[in-house]
Rosetta silent file (secondary structure, phi, psi, omega in degrees, C-alpha in Angstrom):
SEQUENCE: XXXXXXXXXXXXXXXXXXXXXXXXXXXXXXXXXXXXXXXXXXXXXXXXXXXXXXXXXXXXXXXXXXXXXXXXXXXXXXXXXXXXXXXXXXXXXXXXXXXXXXXXXXXXXXXXXXXXXXXXXXXXXXXXXXXXXXXXXXXXXXXXXXXXXXXXXXXXXXXXXXXXXXXXXXXXXXXXXXXXXXXXXXXXXXXXXXXXXXXXXXXXXXXXXXXXXXXXXXXXXXXXXXXXXXXXXXXXXXXXXXXXXXXXXXXXXXXXXXXXX
SCORE:     score description
SCORE:     0.000 S_00000001
   1 L     0.000  166.249 -177.364  -53.933   54.975   74.177 S_00000001
   2 H   -57.942  -43.754  177.343  -51.117   57.094   72.892 S_00000001
   3 H   -73.660  -19.828  160.975  -48.608   55.340   74.999 S_00000001
   4 H   -72.269  -33.047  168.568  -49.578   51.807   73.875 S_00000001
   5 H   -61.498  -45.312 -179.127  -49.465   52.943   70.242 S_00000001
   6 H   -62.436  -44.024  177.116  -45.917   54.211   70.876 S_00000001
   7 H   -63.303  -52.476 -174.760  -44.872   50.750   72.553 S_00000001
   8 H   -60.705  -33.032 -176.207  -46.300   48.773   69.726 S_00000001
   9 H   -73.094  -16.443 -176.425  -44.405   51.100   67.122 S_00000001
  10 H   -63.878  -53.222  173.453  -40.901   50.394   68.417 S_00000001
  11 H   -45.514  -46.129  173.484  -40.968   46.791   66.768 S_00000001
  12 H   -62.658  -54.021  175.702  -42.042   48.202   63.640 S_00000001
  13 H   -40.286  -52.822 -175.781  -39.272   50.763   63.723 S_00000001
  14 H   -66.921  -42.854  177.947  -36.635   48.250   64.242 S_00000001
  15 H   -62.727  -40.117 -166.159  -38.061   46.045   61.283 S_00000001
  16 H   -88.194  -11.710 -178.972  -38.128   49.107   58.988 S_00000001
  17 H   -71.168  -33.833  178.875  -34.657   50.299   59.774 S_00000001
  18 L   -69.237  -11.051  178.415  -32.826   47.662   57.740 S_00000001
  19 L   -97.627   -0.588 -176.235  -34.755   49.010   54.715 S_00000001
  20 L   -98.442  136.980  168.270  -33.587   52.625   55.076 S_00000001
  21 L   -65.778  171.093 -172.268  -30.638   54.234   53.437 S_00000001
  22 H   -57.433  -51.515 -174.361  -28.159   55.875   55.887 S_00000001
  23 H   -55.873  -52.159  176.192  -29.415   59.433   55.326 S_00000001
  24 H   -55.362  -40.571 -174.163  -33.043   58.426   55.970 S_00000001
  25 H   -66.091  -40.433  173.101  -32.122   56.400   58.835 S_00000001
  26 H   -52.943  -58.061  173.025  -30.321   59.469   60.425 S_00000001
  27 H   -53.116  -47.312  177.143  -33.370   61.690   60.161 S_00000001
  28 H   -51.321  -49.867 -175.046  -35.525   58.863   61.689 S_00000001
  29 H   -57.817  -48.609 -174.774  -33.215   58.494   64.619 S_00000001
  30 H   -60.205  -45.382 -178.489  -33.092   62.331   65.180 S_00000001
  31 H   -59.182  -40.040 -169.595  -36.822   62.427   64.989 S_00000001
  32 H   -71.595  -35.012  173.604  -37.456   59.578   67.286 S_00000001
  33 H   -58.429  -42.101 -176.127  -34.968   61.179   69.767 S_00000001
  34 H   -80.200  -37.906  167.151  -36.789   64.505   69.789 S_00000001
  35 H   -64.456  -41.366  179.928  -40.217   62.824   70.179 S_00000001
  36 H   -45.780  -49.888 -174.192  -38.952   60.749   73.200 S_00000001
  37 H   -58.382  -41.255 -176.770  -38.279   64.184   74.836 S_00000001
  38 H   -64.133  -16.635 -179.580  -41.773   65.525   74.002 S_00000001
  39 L   -89.825    6.722 -167.273  -43.368   62.585   75.915 S_00000001
  40 H   -66.361  -39.723 -178.709  -41.709   63.275   79.349 S_00000001
  41 H   -55.583  -35.341 -178.500  -45.144   63.947   80.938 S_00000001
  42 H   -82.166  -18.506  174.612  -46.568   60.788   79.857 S_00000001
  43 L  -122.394  150.005  176.623  -43.574   58.694   80.754 S_00000001
  44 L   -60.489  160.884  176.038  -41.206   58.251   83.438 S_00000001
  45 H   -70.783  -31.678  174.985  -37.685   59.689   83.015 S_00000001
  46 H   -67.149  -30.933  177.155  -36.064   56.364   83.314 S_00000001
  47 H   -66.587  -43.907 -178.307  -38.226   55.011   80.425 S_00000001
  48 H   -58.652  -56.310 -174.439  -37.204   57.810   78.149 S_00000001
  49 H   -56.876  -48.679  172.815  -33.525   57.184   79.008 S_00000001
  50 H   -48.867  -54.847  175.718  -33.831   53.442   78.205 S_00000001
  51 H   -57.297  -43.725 -173.401  -35.399   54.277   74.896 S_00000001
  52 H   -67.353  -27.149 -174.449  -32.968   56.961   74.035 S_00000001
  53 H   -77.179  -35.221  178.864  -30.055   54.461   74.899 S_00000001
  54 H   -57.676  -60.699  178.319  -31.689   51.708   72.734 S_00000001
  55 H   -49.687  -45.863 -176.236  -31.868   54.275   69.735 S_00000001
  56 H   -56.810  -45.520 -178.916  -28.270   55.312   70.367 S_00000001
  57 H   -62.127  -46.016  178.393  -27.037   51.803   70.232 S_00000001
  58 H   -50.698  -41.674 -168.917  -28.914   51.283   66.912 S_00000001
  59 H   -71.201  -40.121 -178.591  -27.352   54.308   65.597 S_00000001
  60 H   -69.543  -25.897 -172.314  -23.744   53.121   66.604 S_00000001
  61 H   -91.665  -30.694 -171.106  -24.288   49.705   65.132 S_00000001
  62 H  -114.548  -23.387  176.043  -25.890   50.637   61.925 S_00000001
  63 H  -104.995  -45.497  178.303  -25.058   54.169   61.022 S_00000001
  64 H   -66.649  -47.269 -172.227  -21.924   55.280   62.648 S_00000001
  65 L  -122.067   62.492 -179.263  -20.084   52.226   62.157 S_00000001
  66 L   -70.114  162.802 -174.336  -21.379   50.158   59.294 S_00000001
  67 L   -43.536  114.665  160.921  -19.499   46.966   57.999 S_00000001
  68 L    90.134    6.122 -177.785  -15.902   47.983   57.183 S_00000001
  69 L   -54.284  -48.226 -165.518  -16.474   51.654   58.139 S_00000001
  70 L   -98.849   16.466  172.112  -13.718   51.716   60.477 S_00000001
  71 L   -76.124  176.547  174.229  -11.155   49.558   58.433 S_00000001
  72 L   -38.720  138.649 -177.065   -8.120   50.692   56.854 S_00000001
  73 L   -56.618  161.734  172.646   -8.641   53.917   54.891 S_00000001
  74 L   -74.394  171.486 -178.827   -9.611   53.130   51.200 S_00000001
  75 L   -68.884  -14.638 -172.986   -7.296   53.828   48.408 S_00000001
  76 L   -84.702   -1.047  179.801   -9.312   56.972   47.853 S_00000001
  77 L   -59.264  134.383 -163.792   -8.118   58.378   51.285 S_00000001
  78 E  -115.645  146.185  164.190   -7.040   62.022   50.728 S_00000001
  79 L   -94.493   95.955 -173.574   -4.413   64.075   52.609 S_00000001
  80 L  -100.144  127.289  178.878   -6.532   67.364   52.971 S_00000001
  81 L   -53.291  149.321 -170.959   -4.905   70.413   54.136 S_00000001
  82 H   -70.184  -36.335 -177.881   -6.207   71.563   57.565 S_00000001
  83 H   -79.643   -2.980  172.773   -7.411   75.047   56.207 S_00000001
  84 H  -110.968    0.520 -172.032   -9.411   73.255   53.633 S_00000001
  85 L  -132.575  102.684 -174.729  -11.194   70.539   55.556 S_00000001
  86 H   -51.517  -36.525 -172.844  -13.672   71.491   58.514 S_00000001
  87 H   -78.796   -3.536  167.014  -13.282   67.965   59.908 S_00000001
  88 H  -112.831    5.255 -175.877   -9.623   68.602   60.397 S_00000001
  89 L   -49.308  123.094  173.278   -9.634   72.070   61.551 S_00000001
  90 L    81.675    8.168  178.235   -6.979   72.976   63.911 S_00000001
  91 L  -119.176  171.264 -174.380   -5.027   69.604   63.532 S_00000001
  92 L  -139.285  156.794 -177.249   -1.969   68.506   61.640 S_00000001
  93 L    64.272   33.749 -167.835   -0.720   65.682   59.541 S_00000001
  94 E   -93.377  145.478  176.407   -4.200   64.496   58.727 S_00000001
  95 E  -128.125  137.778 -174.292   -5.514   61.913   56.146 S_00000001
  96 E  -117.005  122.704  168.938   -9.314   62.006   55.501 S_00000001
  97 E  -119.414  131.140 -166.920  -11.358   58.880   54.287 S_00000001
  98 E  -133.775  141.280  161.636  -14.898   59.781   53.428 S_00000001
  99 L  -142.587  178.927 -178.809  -17.983   58.148   51.943 S_00000001
 100 L   -52.245  -24.474 -177.468  -21.709   59.445   51.956 S_00000001
 101 L  -100.250  -27.647 -172.152  -22.345   58.418   55.450 S_00000001
 102 E  -146.647  157.190  170.760  -19.237   59.168   57.516 S_00000001
 103 E  -124.891  138.187  173.009  -15.851   60.834   57.347 S_00000001
 104 E  -118.570  116.225 -173.766  -12.834   59.471   59.237 S_00000001
 105 E  -110.936  114.435  178.100   -9.793   61.753   60.184 S_00000001
 106 E  -115.288  107.914  172.560   -6.511   60.497   61.257 S_00000001
 107 E  -108.245  125.896 -158.139   -3.824   62.853   62.450 S_00000001
 108 L  -122.331    1.091 -172.835   -0.287   61.875   63.325 S_00000001
 109 L  -116.023   48.420  171.281    1.824   65.098   63.568 S_00000001
 110 L  -111.110    6.462 -169.582    0.515   66.503   66.941 S_00000001
 111 L   -93.982  172.173 -171.870    2.813   65.242   69.628 S_00000001
 112 H   -55.490  -36.012 -178.779    5.563   67.396   71.068 S_00000001
 113 H   -57.273  -15.847  179.849    8.238   66.561   68.713 S_00000001
 114 H  -103.397   17.244  175.084    6.381   68.519   65.944 S_00000001
 115 L  -117.181  123.668 -178.783    6.342   71.604   68.078 S_00000001
 116 L   -62.517  -46.958 -178.889    9.204   74.104   67.769 S_00000001
 117 L   -81.713   13.574  163.950    8.702   75.389   71.316 S_00000001
 118 L    70.411   14.494 -178.803    8.870   72.028   72.799 S_00000001
 119 L   -93.486  167.479  171.309    5.395   72.447   74.564 S_00000001
 120 L   -80.616  151.210 -178.168    2.519   69.930   74.330 S_00000001
 121 L   -72.213  166.046  174.608   -0.177   70.677   71.830 S_00000001
 122 L   -87.575 -173.429  169.246   -3.715   71.724   72.620 S_00000001
 123 L  -120.197  118.410  177.544   -6.698   69.923   71.559 S_00000001
 124 L   -64.640  158.922  177.246   -8.942   70.783   68.661 S_00000001
 125 L   -73.165  -11.282  174.697  -12.647   70.717   68.763 S_00000001
 126 L   -88.478    3.686  178.190  -12.443   68.178   66.079 S_00000001
 127 L  -117.565  159.195  175.982  -10.546   65.681   68.239 S_00000001
 128 E  -110.585  132.108 -177.382  -11.360   63.703   71.398 S_00000001
 129 E   149.003  175.954  177.174   -9.165   64.077   74.234 S_00000001
 130 E  -125.954  175.801  168.807   -7.728   66.620   76.947 S_00000001
 131 E  -176.533  143.984 -174.110   -4.715   68.549   77.642 S_00000001
 132 L   -66.614  -13.098  179.373   -3.175   70.952   80.070 S_00000001
 133 L   -81.403  -14.856 -176.574   -2.297   73.150   77.055 S_00000001
 134 L   -78.978   51.672 -171.935   -5.912   73.437   75.887 S_00000001
 135 L   -77.300  -21.371  176.233   -6.555   76.750   77.768 S_00000001
 136 L   -81.233  -11.736 -166.017   -8.462   78.242   74.839 S_00000001
 137 L  -134.411   82.475  169.875  -10.945   75.220   74.561 S_00000001
 138 H   -29.422  -49.475 -162.876  -12.502   74.702   78.006 S_00000001
 139 H   -71.533  -19.124 -178.733  -14.203   71.618   77.081 S_00000001
 140 H  -103.078   -4.542 -179.115  -10.612   69.904   76.183 S_00000001
 141 E   -90.271  129.890  173.056   -8.830   71.530   79.147 S_00000001
 142 L  -139.107  140.257 -176.659   -7.799   69.662   82.358 S_00000001
 143 L   -62.549  148.940  179.978   -5.328   71.132   84.963 S_00000001
 144 L   -53.724  161.891  164.246   -1.790   70.099   85.769 S_00000001
 145 E  -103.210  154.478  177.389   -0.985   67.558   88.626 S_00000001
 146 E  -117.011  133.886  179.671    1.049   68.226   91.575 S_00000001
 147 L   -94.732    2.091 -174.649    2.954   65.237   92.872 S_00000001
 148 L   -62.381  -14.879  179.251    3.739   66.941   96.323 S_00000001
 149 L   -78.306   -9.327  173.961    1.101   64.744   97.916 S_00000001
 150 L  -102.883  -47.510 -169.252    3.603   61.772   97.193 S_00000001
 151 L  -165.370  158.988  162.300    6.954   63.247   97.399 S_00000001
 152 L   -99.600    0.557  168.924    8.917   66.373   96.894 S_00000001
 153 L   -79.833  102.054  179.589   11.509   64.580   94.948 S_00000001
 154 H   -60.082  -38.271 -177.796   10.967   65.029   91.303 S_00000001
 155 H   -56.597  -55.773  179.234   13.037   61.999   90.375 S_00000001
 156 H   -62.742  -34.186  176.362   10.891   59.877   92.586 S_00000001
 157 H   -72.623  -41.349 -176.688    7.587   61.224   91.280 S_00000001
 158 H   -65.065  -47.264  170.448    8.740   60.781   87.662 S_00000001
 159 H   -54.206  -38.818  175.834    9.460   57.089   88.310 S_00000001
 160 H   -60.290  -43.103 -177.185    6.181   56.630   89.904 S_00000001
 161 H   -67.583  -32.818  176.766    4.480   58.215   86.948 S_00000001
 162 H   -71.823  -28.704 -175.904    6.253   55.871   84.410 S_00000001
 163 H   -77.925  -42.431  175.199    5.353   52.795   86.355 S_00000001
 164 H   -59.895  -37.376  174.199    1.692   54.053   86.563 S_00000001
 165 H   -71.590  -34.174  179.314    1.535   54.656   82.768 S_00000001
 166 H   -64.873  -24.766 -171.407    2.927   51.274   82.155 S_00000001
 167 L  -107.196    5.037  175.711    0.356   49.638   83.993 S_00000001
 168 L   -70.132  -20.893  175.586   -2.729   51.484   82.884 S_00000001
 169 L  -157.045  148.042  178.835   -3.638   49.551   80.119 S_00000001
 170 L   -68.976  -10.928 -171.867   -2.450   46.065   78.658 S_00000001
 171 L  -108.615    6.400 -164.495   -2.016   47.491   75.200 S_00000001
 172 L   -77.207  143.083  174.006    0.067   50.661   76.413 S_00000001
 173 E  -133.617  116.939 -178.777    3.444   51.127   74.671 S_00000001
 174 E   -85.875  116.180  174.708    6.038   53.773   75.841 S_00000001
 175 E   -79.708  -34.430 -178.654    7.492   55.116   72.633 S_00000001
 176 E  -153.132  136.027 -172.274    9.829   57.792   73.985 S_00000001
 177 E  -152.704  126.650  165.478   10.914   58.353   77.639 S_00000001
 178 L  -127.601 -158.462 -175.248   13.568   60.901   78.934 S_00000001
 179 L   -78.660  -11.876 -165.978   14.163   62.352   82.471 S_00000001
 180 L  -142.937    2.112  177.310   11.289   65.024   81.775 S_00000001
 181 E  -147.306  144.115 -174.586    9.177   63.577   78.924 S_00000001
 182 E  -139.541  135.506  169.958    7.096   60.505   78.402 S_00000001
 183 E  -125.481  126.281  168.134    5.208   59.554   75.131 S_00000001
 184 E  -128.146  158.126  169.543    3.093   56.360   75.106 S_00000001
 185 E  -120.747  144.016  179.854    0.479   54.949   72.631 S_00000001
 186 E  -137.169  136.438  177.634   -2.469   53.024   73.611 S_00000001
 187 E   -58.168  133.232 -172.842   -5.206   51.387   71.541 S_00000001
 188 L   -71.468  128.732 -175.167   -8.138   53.637   71.195 S_00000001
 189 L   -77.482  -32.820  175.895  -11.039   52.367   73.484 S_00000001
 190 L  -153.964  133.514    2.689  -13.921   54.171   71.877 S_00000001
 191 L   -73.131  139.583  171.536  -15.174   54.216   69.105 S_00000001
 192 L   -58.436  149.974 -179.189  -13.754   50.881   68.747 S_00000001
 193 L    78.271   16.985  172.660  -11.549   49.675   65.965 S_00000001
 194 L  -102.062 -146.191 -166.260   -9.658   52.846   65.119 S_00000001
 195 L   -88.570 -106.082 -171.478   -6.040   53.573   65.715 S_00000001
 196 E  -150.594  157.553  173.361   -4.385   54.686   68.803 S_00000001
 197 E  -107.497  122.250 -177.649   -4.303   57.238   71.412 S_00000001
 198 E   -82.980  133.274  177.736   -1.277   59.334   72.113 S_00000001
 199 E  -125.302  129.218  176.580   -0.523   60.071   75.796 S_00000001
 200 E  -130.361  146.809  173.245    2.294   62.644   76.859 S_00000001
 201 E  -136.913  140.615  177.607    3.721   63.974   79.999 S_00000001
 202 E  -132.405  135.427  175.765    6.204   66.564   80.828 S_00000001
 203 E   -82.514  124.473  160.071    7.854   66.922   84.245 S_00000001
 204 E  -102.087   79.466 -164.240    8.177   70.522   85.747 S_00000001
 205 L   -66.308  -40.616  177.756   10.476   69.926   88.710 S_00000001
 206 L   -67.012  -13.371  179.591   10.721   73.629   89.484 S_00000001
 207 L  -114.192  -12.560  170.107    7.020   73.993   89.824 S_00000001
 208 L    72.591   48.464 -175.396    6.519   70.405   91.298 S_00000001
 209 E  -135.282  152.987  169.718    3.930   69.830   88.567 S_00000001
 210 E  -121.464  128.199  170.963    3.304   67.434   85.622 S_00000001
 211 E   -98.421  168.608 -158.550    1.707   68.494   82.535 S_00000001
 212 E  -164.871  162.464  176.572   -0.130   65.975   80.046 S_00000001
 213 E  -165.987  128.942  178.379   -2.099   65.495   76.951 S_00000001
 214 E  -137.877  123.178 -175.019   -4.060   62.463   75.822 S_00000001
 215 E  -144.060  139.624  168.457   -5.744   62.608   72.436 S_00000001
 216 E   -85.039  138.644 -176.262   -7.034   60.074   69.894 S_00000001
 217 L   -63.339  -32.740 -161.277   -5.427   60.217   66.559 S_00000001
 218 E  -109.067  136.546  167.313   -8.530   59.278   64.703 S_00000001
 219 E  -119.460  143.698 -179.895  -12.041   61.146   64.786 S_00000001
 220 E  -116.109  129.184 -176.500  -15.168   60.001   63.242 S_00000001
 221 E  -112.252  139.190  172.485  -17.800   62.332   61.827 S_00000001
 222 E  -114.927  120.401  169.329  -21.367   61.441   60.825 S_00000001
 223 L   -44.898  112.349   35.852  -23.327   63.299   58.375 S_00000001
 224 L  -123.412   25.093  177.293  -24.505   66.135   59.044 S_00000001
 225 L   -81.059  148.311 -175.944  -22.868   66.442   62.537 S_00000001
 226 L  -111.252    2.896  168.170  -19.889   68.522   62.859 S_00000001
 227 L  -103.361  144.174 -176.566  -18.547   67.282   66.102 S_00000001
 228 L   -72.382  155.733 -179.796  -16.755   64.000   66.218 S_00000001
 229 L   -54.627  140.962 -172.393  -18.306   60.909   67.657 S_00000001
 230 L   -69.707  155.401  172.874  -17.423   61.007   71.400 S_00000001
 231 L   -91.401    8.659 -179.120  -14.727   58.920   72.871 S_00000001
 232 L    53.438   36.099  170.884  -17.095   58.498   75.735 S_00000001
 233 L    69.113   20.189  176.951  -14.305   60.338   77.925 S_00000001
 234 H   -50.954  -46.132  177.492  -11.944   57.386   77.542 S_00000001
 235 H   -51.815  -58.317 -168.428   -8.967   59.763   77.361 S_00000001
 236 H   -60.852  -38.287 -176.369   -9.872   61.623   80.510 S_00000001
 237 H   -72.233  -32.297  170.269  -10.791   58.477   82.377 S_00000001
 238 H   -63.096  -44.561  173.473   -7.505   56.807   81.533 S_00000001
 239 H   -59.327  -43.415  179.818   -5.711   59.955   82.844 S_00000001
 240 H   -73.226  -25.259  173.612   -7.814   59.920   86.119 S_00000001
 241 H   -65.071  -40.987  178.129   -7.030   56.354   86.473 S_00000001
 242 H   -64.480  -41.193 -177.423   -3.195   56.990   86.450 S_00000001
 243 H   -65.383  -40.440 -168.343   -3.690   60.056   88.861 S_00000001
 244 H   -71.806  -29.345 -176.853   -5.804   58.097   91.173 S_00000001
 245 H   -79.083  -31.227 -174.789   -3.207   55.373   91.449 S_00000001
 246 H   -80.326  -30.736  177.423   -0.451   57.866   92.162 S_00000001
 247 L    85.712   17.391  177.524   -2.575   59.871   94.710 S_00000001
 248 L   -78.665  155.422 -175.938   -1.521   63.173   93.136 S_00000001
 249 E   -83.505  151.495  173.437   -3.289   66.434   93.549 S_00000001
 250 E  -106.436  129.494  177.729   -5.165   68.387   90.620 S_00000001
 251 L   -72.688   35.953 -167.188   -4.077   71.916   90.172 S_00000001
 252 L   159.427 -174.498  176.118   -7.586   73.353   89.364 S_00000001
 253 L   -69.743  139.949  174.141  -11.086   72.506   88.720 S_00000001
 254 L   -65.450  147.362  172.332  -11.668   68.859   87.424 S_00000001
 255 L   -84.377  126.531 -177.717  -12.619   68.331   83.828 S_00000001
 256 L   -91.691   -8.734  173.011  -15.917   66.637   83.803 S_00000001
 257 L    95.233 -179.800  175.710  -15.772   65.479   80.267 S_00000001
 258 L   -99.341  155.637 -177.997  -18.261   65.459   77.345 S_00000001
 259 L  -122.326   30.099  173.943  -21.645   64.200   77.114 S_00000001
 260 L   -68.778  149.855  175.339  -21.835   63.925   73.245 S_00000001
 261 L   -70.218    0.000    0.000  -23.137   60.724   71.957 S_00000001
């Protein structure tokens, strides 16, 4: 039957993958994902999901992150102006390392100290993360937090936040802390092997709220995709972990995150 032929074809696919070049492999993987969708009538949805997950893992292991792909940038790494590189559009202070299969962009000038107005930066469509300043990019926007569920004392709230941030991850490091601003860095969770995520908070005592931003410095692009490989919502989840610990309220609709691979 057609179903049994497809089942026996998967081992052959796995065997053939190692003989493919990266571009051919990408085409084959995309074809398989599309084919899986077209067989929904013949197979249960759970079976399709499992097979798609297997293919995605193969892609992550063999195409997205081949050996040494996420190592330190090569000597040929370039500092490409934002207006000349689509993969760094909307970002600042970026360096790009590229080869035929992928492009790695690392940007280090997006925290508040680089903003003349003292505000938190937005989040570009070419970066992974969320910010209360990303009002023009709904997929990267997350609403402010209210600390009134804990206290009306802004100093008490700020001290609670500092403690929660310090405990959110074993690798977190607070690099700047004032009475109303906190900047911490934490190793990027996904894609693994990259640099760091920047986490920033600003206290607004007059409004009883806290503004924030959490963004990965490095983005990975795989040809021919124009969106970065997803962080699996790790920036958003880390922020939610902090807010849940504090028990603070959300001043708007919760951000659900990305479903990108």
